[in-house]
Short mmCIF file of C-alpha atoms in Angstrom, two decimals:
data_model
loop_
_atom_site.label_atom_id
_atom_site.label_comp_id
_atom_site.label_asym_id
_atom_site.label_seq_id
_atom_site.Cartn_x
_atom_site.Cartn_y
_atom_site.Cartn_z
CA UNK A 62 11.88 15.22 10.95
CA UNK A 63 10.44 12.76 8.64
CA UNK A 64 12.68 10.00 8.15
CA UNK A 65 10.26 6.94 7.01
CA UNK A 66 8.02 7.66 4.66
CA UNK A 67 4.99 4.56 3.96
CA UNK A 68 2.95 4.63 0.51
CA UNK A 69 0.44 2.00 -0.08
CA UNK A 70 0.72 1.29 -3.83
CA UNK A 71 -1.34 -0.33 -6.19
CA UNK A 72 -0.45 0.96 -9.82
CA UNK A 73 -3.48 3.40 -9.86
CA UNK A 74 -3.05 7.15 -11.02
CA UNK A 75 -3.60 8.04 -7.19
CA UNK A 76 -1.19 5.85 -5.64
CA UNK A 77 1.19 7.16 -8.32
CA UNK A 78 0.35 10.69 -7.60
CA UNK A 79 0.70 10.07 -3.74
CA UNK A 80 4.54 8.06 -4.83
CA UNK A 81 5.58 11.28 -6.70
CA UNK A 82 4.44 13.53 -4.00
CA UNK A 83 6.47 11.32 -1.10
CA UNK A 84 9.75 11.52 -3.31
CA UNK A 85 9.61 15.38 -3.81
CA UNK A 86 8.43 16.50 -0.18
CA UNK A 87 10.36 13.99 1.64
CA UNK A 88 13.89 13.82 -0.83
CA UNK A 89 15.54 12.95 2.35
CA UNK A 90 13.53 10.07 3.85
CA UNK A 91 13.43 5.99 3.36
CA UNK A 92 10.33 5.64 1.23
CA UNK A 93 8.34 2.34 0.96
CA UNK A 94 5.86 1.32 -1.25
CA UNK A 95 3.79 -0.95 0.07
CA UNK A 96 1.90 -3.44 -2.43
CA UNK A 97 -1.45 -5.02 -0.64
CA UNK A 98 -3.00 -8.05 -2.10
CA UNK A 99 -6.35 -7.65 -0.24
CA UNK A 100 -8.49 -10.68 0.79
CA UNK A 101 -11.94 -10.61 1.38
CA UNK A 102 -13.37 -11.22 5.17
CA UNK A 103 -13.68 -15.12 5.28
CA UNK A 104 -11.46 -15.83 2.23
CA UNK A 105 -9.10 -18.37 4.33
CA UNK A 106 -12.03 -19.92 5.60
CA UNK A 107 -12.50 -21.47 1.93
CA UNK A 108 -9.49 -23.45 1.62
CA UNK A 109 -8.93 -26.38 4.49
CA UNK A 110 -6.17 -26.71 3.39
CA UNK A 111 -3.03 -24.30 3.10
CA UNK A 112 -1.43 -26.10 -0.12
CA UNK A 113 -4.83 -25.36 -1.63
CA UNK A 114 -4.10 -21.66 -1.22
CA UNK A 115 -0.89 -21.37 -2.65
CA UNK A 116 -1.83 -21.01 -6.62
CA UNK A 117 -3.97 -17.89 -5.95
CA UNK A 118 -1.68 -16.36 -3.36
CA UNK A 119 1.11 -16.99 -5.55
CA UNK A 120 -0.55 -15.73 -8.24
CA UNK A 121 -1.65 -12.22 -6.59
CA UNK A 122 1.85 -11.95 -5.01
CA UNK A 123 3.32 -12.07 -9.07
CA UNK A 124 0.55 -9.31 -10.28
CA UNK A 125 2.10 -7.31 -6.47
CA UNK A 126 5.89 -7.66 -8.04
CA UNK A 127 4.98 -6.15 -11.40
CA UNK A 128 2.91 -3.42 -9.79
CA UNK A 129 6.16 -2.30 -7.50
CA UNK A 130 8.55 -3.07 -10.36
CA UNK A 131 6.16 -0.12 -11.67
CA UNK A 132 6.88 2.07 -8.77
CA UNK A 133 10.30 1.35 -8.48
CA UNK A 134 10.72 2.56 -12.40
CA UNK A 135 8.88 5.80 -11.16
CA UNK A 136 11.19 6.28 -8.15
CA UNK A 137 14.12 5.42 -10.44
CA UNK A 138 13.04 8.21 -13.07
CA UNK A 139 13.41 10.73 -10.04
CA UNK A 140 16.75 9.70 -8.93
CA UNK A 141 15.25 8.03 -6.31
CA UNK A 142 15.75 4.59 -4.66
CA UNK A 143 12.97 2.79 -3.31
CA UNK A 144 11.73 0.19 -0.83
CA UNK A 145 8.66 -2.32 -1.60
CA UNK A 146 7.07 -4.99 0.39
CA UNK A 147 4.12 -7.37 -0.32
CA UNK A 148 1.30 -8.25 2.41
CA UNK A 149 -1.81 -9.73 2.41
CA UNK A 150 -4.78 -9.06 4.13
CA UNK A 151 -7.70 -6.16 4.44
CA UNK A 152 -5.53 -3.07 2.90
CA UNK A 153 -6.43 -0.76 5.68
CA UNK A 154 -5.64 -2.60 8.69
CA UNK A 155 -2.85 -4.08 6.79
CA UNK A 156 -1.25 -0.31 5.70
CA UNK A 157 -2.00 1.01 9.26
CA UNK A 158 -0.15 -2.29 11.04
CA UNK A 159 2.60 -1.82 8.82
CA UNK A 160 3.23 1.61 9.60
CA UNK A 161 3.10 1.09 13.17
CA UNK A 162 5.27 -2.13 13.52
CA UNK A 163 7.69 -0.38 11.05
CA UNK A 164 8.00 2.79 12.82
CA UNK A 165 6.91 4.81 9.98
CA UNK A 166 6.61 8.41 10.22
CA UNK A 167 4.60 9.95 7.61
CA UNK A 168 1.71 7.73 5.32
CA UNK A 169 1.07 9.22 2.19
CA UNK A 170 -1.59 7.34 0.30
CA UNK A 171 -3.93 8.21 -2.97
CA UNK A 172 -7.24 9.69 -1.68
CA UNK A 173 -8.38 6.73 -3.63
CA UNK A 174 -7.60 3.06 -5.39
CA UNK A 175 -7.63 1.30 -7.99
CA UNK A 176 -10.49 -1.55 -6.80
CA UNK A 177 -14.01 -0.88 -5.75
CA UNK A 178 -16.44 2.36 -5.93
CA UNK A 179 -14.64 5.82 -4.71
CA UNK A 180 -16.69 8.29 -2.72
CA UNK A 181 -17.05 11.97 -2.72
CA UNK A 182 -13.69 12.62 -1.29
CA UNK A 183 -11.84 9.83 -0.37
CA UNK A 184 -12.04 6.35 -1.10
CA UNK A 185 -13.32 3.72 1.51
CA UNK A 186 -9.34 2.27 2.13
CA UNK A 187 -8.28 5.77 2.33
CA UNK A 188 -10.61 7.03 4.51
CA UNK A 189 -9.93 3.92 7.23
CA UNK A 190 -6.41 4.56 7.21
CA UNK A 191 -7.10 8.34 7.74
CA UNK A 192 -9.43 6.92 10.28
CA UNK A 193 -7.40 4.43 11.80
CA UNK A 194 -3.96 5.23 11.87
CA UNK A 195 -2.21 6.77 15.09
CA UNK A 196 0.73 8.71 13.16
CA UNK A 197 0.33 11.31 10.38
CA UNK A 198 -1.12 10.76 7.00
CA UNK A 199 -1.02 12.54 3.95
CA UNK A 200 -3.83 12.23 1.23
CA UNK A 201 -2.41 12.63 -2.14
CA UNK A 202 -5.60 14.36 -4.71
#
């Protein structure tokens, strides 16, 4: 039985396709969407500082909120309710670390994003988490 169900979100069609397929397979289960605000390798190296970080972070975490307020409207629409949560960090490491400190069951994700170049099949994020991740996942086309 599938009882929590994790769905990295980002406002893209895919992510939105992957939401809508979570709430209709899984009617039953606790559904997150999970919002990433992705940092590139060496980003906190930049700032000496933590105070110097906090406009940008802050800033990203606001543009995370509307992008769930987005999802929750779509859960809403289906009679559904919906969990979100905001990290920050590489999106694939940080989507399969969620899932395994939260105990998820199931990841359903968007075969790809909204940011950088997709490939053939399956976007690079996608693909890592497919990769990576040591419990089920479900790639939403």
């Amino acid at each position: 039985m599938t009882d929590r169900i994790l769905v990295p979100y980002d406002g893209s069609p895919p992510s939105a396709d992957a939401l809508e397929y979570a709430l209709e397979t899984f009617p039953d289960a606790r559904v997150t969407a999970l919002y990433v605000v992705p940092t590139p390798d060496g980003y906190e190296a930049l700032f000496e500082n933590p105070e110097d970080r906090v406009p940008v972070v802050d800033a990203a975490d606001d543009r995370g909120r509307d992008i769930l307020d987005e999802a929750r409207g779509l859960a809403a629409d289906r009679g559904a309710d919906l969990e979100t949560e905001i990290v920050t960090g590489k999106p694939d490491h940080e989507i399969v670390d969620y899932a395994a400190a939260e105990d998820v069951d199931t990841v359903v994700l968007g075969s790809h994003g909204r940011e950088g170049v997709s490939r053939l099949l399956l976007g690079s994020v996608a693909e890592n988490v497919v990769r990576r991740s040591p419990i089920p996942v479900v790639v939403v086309r």
